[in-house]
mmCIF file of N, CA and C in Angstrom:
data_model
loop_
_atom_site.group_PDB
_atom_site.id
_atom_site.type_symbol
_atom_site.label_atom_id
_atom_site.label_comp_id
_atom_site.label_asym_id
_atom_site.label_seq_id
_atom_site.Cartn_x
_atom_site.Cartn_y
_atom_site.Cartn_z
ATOM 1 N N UNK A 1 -13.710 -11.028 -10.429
ATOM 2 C CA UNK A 1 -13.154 -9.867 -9.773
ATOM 3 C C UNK A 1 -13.279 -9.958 -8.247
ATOM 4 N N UNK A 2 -14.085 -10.868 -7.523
ATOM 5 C CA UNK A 2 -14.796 -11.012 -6.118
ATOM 6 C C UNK A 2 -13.088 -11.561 -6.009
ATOM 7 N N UNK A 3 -12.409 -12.625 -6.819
ATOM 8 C CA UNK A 3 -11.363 -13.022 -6.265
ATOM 9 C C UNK A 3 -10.280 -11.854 -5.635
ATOM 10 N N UNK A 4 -10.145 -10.991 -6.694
ATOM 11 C CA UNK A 4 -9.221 -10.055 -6.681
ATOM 12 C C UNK A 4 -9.247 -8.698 -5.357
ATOM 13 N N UNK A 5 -10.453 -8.902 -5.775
ATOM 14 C CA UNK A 5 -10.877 -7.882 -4.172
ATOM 15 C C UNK A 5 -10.871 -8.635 -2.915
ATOM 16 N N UNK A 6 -10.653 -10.000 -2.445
ATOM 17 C CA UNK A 6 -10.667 -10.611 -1.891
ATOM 18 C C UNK A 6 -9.055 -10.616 -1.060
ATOM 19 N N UNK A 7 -7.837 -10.661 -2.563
ATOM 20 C CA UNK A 7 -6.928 -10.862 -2.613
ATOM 21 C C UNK A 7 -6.141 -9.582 -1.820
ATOM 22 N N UNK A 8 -6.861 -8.398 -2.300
ATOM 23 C CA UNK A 8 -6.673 -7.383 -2.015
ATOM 24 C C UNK A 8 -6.698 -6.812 0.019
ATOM 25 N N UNK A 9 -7.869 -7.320 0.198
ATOM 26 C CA UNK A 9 -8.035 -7.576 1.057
ATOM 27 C C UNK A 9 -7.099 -8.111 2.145
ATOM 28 N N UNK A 10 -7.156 -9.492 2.037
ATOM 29 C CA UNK A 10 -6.042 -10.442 2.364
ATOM 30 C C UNK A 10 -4.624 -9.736 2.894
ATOM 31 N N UNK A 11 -4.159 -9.345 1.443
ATOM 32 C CA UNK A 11 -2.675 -8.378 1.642
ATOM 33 C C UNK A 11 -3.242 -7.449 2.732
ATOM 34 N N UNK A 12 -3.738 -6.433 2.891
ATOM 35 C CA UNK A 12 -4.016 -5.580 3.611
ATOM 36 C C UNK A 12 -4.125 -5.697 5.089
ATOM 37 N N UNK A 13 -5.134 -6.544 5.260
ATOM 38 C CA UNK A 13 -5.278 -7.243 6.474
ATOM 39 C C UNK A 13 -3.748 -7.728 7.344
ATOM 40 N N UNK A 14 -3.483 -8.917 6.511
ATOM 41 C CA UNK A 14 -2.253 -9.753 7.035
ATOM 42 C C UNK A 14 -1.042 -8.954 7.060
ATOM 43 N N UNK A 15 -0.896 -7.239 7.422
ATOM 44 C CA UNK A 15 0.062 -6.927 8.345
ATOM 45 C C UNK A 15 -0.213 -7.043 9.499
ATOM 46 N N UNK A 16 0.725 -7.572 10.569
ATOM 47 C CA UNK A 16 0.758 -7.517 11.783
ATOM 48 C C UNK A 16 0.988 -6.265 12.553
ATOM 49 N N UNK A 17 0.212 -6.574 13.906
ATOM 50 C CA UNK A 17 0.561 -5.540 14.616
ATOM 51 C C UNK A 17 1.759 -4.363 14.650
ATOM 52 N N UNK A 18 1.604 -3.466 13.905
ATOM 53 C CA UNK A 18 2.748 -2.658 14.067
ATOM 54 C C UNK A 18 2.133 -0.798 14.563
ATOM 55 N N UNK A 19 3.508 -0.186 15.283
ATOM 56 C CA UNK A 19 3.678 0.690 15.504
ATOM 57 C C UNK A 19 3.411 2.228 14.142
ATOM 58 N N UNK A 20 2.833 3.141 14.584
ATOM 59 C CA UNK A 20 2.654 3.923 13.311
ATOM 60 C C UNK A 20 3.812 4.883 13.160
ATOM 61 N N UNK A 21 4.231 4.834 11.538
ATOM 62 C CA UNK A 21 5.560 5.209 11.309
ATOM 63 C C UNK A 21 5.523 6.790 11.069
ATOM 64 N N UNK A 22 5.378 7.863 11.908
ATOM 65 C CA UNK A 22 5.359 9.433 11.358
ATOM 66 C C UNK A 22 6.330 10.084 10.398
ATOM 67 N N UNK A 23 6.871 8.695 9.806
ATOM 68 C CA UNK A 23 7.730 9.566 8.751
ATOM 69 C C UNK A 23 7.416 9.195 7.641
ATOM 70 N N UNK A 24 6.569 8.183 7.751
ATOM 71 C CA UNK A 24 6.021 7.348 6.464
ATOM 72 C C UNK A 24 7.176 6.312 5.476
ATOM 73 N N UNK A 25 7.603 6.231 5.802
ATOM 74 C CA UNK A 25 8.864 5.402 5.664
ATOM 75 C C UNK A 25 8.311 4.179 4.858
ATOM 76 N N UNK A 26 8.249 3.579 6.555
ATOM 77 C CA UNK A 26 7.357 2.024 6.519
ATOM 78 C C UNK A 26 6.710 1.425 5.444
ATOM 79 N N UNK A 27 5.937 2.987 5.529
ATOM 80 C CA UNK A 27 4.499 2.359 4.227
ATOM 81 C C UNK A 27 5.281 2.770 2.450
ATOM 82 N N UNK A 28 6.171 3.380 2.999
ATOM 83 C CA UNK A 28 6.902 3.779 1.194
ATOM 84 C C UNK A 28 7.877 2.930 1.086
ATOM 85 N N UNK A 29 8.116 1.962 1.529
ATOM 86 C CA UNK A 29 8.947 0.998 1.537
ATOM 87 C C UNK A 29 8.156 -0.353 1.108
ATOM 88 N N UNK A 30 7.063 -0.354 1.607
ATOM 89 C CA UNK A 30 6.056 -1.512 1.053
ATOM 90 C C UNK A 30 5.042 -0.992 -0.335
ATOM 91 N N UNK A 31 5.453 0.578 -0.527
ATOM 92 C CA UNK A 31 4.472 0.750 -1.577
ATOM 93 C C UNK A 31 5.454 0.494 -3.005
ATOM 94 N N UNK A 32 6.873 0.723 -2.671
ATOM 95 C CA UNK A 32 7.580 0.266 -3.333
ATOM 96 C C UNK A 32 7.736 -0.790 -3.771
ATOM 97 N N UNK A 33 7.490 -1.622 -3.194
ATOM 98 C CA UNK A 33 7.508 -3.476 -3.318
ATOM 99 C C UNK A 33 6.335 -3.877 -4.057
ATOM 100 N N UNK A 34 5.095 -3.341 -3.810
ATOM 101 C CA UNK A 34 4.096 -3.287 -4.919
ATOM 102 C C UNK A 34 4.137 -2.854 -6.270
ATOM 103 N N UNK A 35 4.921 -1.876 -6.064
ATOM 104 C CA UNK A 35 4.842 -1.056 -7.300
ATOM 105 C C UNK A 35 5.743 -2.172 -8.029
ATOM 106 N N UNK A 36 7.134 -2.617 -7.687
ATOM 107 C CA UNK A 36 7.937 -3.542 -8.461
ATOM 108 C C UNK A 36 7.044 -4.734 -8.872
ATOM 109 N N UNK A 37 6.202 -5.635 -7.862
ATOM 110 C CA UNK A 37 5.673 -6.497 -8.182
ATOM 111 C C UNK A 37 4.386 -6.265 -9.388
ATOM 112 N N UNK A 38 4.005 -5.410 -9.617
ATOM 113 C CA UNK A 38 3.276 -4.697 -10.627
ATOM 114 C C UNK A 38 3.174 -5.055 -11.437
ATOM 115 N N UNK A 39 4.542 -4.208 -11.911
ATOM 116 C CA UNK A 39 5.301 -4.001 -13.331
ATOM 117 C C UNK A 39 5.643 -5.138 -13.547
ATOM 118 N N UNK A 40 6.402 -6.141 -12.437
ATOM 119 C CA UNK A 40 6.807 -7.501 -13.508
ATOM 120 C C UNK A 40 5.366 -8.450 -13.617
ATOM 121 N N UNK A 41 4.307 -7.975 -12.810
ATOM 122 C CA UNK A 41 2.960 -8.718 -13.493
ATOM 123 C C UNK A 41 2.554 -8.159 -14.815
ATOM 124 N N UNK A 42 2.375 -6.830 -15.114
ATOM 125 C CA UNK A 42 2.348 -6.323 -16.068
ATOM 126 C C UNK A 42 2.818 -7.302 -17.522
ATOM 127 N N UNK A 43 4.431 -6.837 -16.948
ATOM 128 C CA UNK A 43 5.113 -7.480 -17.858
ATOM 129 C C UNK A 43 5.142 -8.762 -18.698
ATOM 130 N N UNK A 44 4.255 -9.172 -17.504
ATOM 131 C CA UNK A 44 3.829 -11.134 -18.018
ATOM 132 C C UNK A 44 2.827 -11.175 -18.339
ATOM 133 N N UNK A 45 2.132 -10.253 -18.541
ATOM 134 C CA UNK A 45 0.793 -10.102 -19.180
ATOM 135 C C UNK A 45 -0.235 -10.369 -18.438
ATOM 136 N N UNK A 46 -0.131 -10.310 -16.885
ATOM 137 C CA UNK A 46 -1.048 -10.275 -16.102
ATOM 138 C C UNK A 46 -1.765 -9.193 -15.432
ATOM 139 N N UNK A 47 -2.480 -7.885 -16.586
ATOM 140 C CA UNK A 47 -3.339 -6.836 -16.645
ATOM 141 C C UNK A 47 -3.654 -6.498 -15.439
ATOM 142 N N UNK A 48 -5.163 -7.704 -15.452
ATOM 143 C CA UNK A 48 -5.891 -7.436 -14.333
ATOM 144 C C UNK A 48 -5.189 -7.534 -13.063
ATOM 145 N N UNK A 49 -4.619 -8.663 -12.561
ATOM 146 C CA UNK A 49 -3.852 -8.661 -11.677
ATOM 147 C C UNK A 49 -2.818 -7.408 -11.114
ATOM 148 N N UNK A 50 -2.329 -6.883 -12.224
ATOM 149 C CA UNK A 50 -1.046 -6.010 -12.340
ATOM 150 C C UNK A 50 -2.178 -4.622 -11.287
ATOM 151 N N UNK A 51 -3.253 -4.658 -12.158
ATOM 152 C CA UNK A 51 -4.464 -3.277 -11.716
ATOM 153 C C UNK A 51 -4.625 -3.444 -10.340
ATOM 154 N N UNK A 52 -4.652 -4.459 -9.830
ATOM 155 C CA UNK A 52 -4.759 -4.628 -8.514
ATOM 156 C C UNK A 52 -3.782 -4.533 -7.329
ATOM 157 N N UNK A 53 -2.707 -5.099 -7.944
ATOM 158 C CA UNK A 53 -1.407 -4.577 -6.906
ATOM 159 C C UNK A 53 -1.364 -2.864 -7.182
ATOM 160 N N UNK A 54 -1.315 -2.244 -8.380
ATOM 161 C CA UNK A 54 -1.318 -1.181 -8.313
ATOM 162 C C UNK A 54 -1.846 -0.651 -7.206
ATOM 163 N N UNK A 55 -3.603 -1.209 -6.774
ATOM 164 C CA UNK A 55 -4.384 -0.120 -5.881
ATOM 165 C C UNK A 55 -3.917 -0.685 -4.730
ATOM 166 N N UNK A 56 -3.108 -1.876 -4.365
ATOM 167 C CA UNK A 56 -2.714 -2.125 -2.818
ATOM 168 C C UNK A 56 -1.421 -1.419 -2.621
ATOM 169 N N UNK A 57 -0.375 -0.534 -3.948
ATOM 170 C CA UNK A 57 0.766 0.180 -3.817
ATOM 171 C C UNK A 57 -0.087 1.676 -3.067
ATOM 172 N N UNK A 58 -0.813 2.059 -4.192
ATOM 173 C CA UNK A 58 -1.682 3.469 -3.594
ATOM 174 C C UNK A 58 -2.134 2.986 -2.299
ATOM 175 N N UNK A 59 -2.531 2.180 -2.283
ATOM 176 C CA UNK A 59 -2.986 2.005 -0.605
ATOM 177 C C UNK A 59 -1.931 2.870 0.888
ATOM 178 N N UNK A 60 -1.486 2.030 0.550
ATOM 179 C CA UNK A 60 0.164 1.942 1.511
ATOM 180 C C UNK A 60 0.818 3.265 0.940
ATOM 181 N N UNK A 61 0.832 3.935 -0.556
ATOM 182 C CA UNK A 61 1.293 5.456 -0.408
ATOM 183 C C UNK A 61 0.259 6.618 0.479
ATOM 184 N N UNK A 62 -1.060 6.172 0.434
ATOM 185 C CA UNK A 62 -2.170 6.885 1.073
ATOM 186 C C UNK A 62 -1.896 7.255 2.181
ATOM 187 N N UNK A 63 -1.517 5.538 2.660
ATOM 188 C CA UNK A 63 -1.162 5.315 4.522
ATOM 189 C C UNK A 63 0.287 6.098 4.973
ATOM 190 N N UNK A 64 1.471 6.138 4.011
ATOM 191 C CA UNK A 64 2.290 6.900 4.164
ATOM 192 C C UNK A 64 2.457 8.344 4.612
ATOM 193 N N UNK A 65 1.164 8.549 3.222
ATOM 194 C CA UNK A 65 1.085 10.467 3.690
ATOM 195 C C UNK A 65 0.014 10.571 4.814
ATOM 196 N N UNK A 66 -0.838 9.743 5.146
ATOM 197 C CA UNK A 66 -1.574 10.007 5.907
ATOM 198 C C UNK A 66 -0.831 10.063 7.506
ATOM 199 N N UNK A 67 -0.082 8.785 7.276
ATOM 200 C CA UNK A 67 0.917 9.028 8.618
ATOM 201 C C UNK A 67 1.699 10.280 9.235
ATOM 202 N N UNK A 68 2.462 10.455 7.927
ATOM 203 C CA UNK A 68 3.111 11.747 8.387
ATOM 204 C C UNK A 68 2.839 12.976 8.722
ATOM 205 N N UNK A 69 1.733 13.161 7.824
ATOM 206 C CA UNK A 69 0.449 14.614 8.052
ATOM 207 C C UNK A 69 0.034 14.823 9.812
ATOM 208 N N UNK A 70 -0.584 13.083 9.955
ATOM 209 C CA UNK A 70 -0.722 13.562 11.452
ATOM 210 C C UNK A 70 0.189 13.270 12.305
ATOM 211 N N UNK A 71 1.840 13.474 12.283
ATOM 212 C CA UNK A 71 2.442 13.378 12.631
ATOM 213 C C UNK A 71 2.841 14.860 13.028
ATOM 214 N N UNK A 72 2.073 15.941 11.551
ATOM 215 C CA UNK A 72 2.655 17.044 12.051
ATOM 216 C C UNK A 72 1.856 17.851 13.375
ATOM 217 N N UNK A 73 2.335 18.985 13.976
ATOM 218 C CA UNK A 73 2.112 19.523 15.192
ATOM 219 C C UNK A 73 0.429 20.109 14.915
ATOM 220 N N UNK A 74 0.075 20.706 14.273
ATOM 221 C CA UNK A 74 -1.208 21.134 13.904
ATOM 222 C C UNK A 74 -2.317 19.940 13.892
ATOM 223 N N UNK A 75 -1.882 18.743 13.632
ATOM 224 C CA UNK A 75 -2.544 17.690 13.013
ATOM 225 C C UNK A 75 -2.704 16.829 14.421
ATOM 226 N N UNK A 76 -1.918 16.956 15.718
ATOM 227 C CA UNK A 76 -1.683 16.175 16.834
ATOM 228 C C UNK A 76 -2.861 15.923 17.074
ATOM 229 N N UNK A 77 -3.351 14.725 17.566
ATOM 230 C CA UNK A 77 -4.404 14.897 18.666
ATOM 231 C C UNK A 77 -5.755 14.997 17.999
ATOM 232 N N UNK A 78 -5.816 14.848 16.576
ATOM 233 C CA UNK A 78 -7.242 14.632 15.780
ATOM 234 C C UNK A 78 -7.644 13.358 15.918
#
């Protein structure tokens, strides 16, 4: 499992420098791409693996709403 959390990692890390998206877009566009890559691990019978892209999709939906929240006017400046 040290691999998988490792792996996890890895993905996370190795985005590059980018700008933060207040509409959350960005990150629902990459949580999407997880989520597909998932299901066709799933599908091949790769469980554990599949469990793990899952939590790097939630990741990136987290980062989505988290973006946009403090995007709103109440939220500025925390």
């Amino acid at each position: 499992m040290k691999m998988l959390a490792g792996y996890e990692n890895s993905v996370i890390n190795s985005r590059d420098v980018y700008s933060i998206d207040t509409t959350g877009e960005s990150e629902k566009k990459i949580y999407e791409t997880w989520k597909e890559r998932s299901s066709a691990l799933r599908q091949n019978g790769f469980i554990n693996f599949a469990q793990k892209t899952d939590q790097i999709a939630d990741f990136y939906l987290q980062e989505s709403e988290r973006n946009k929240a403090l995007a709103e006017p109440e939220n500025f400046g925390e």
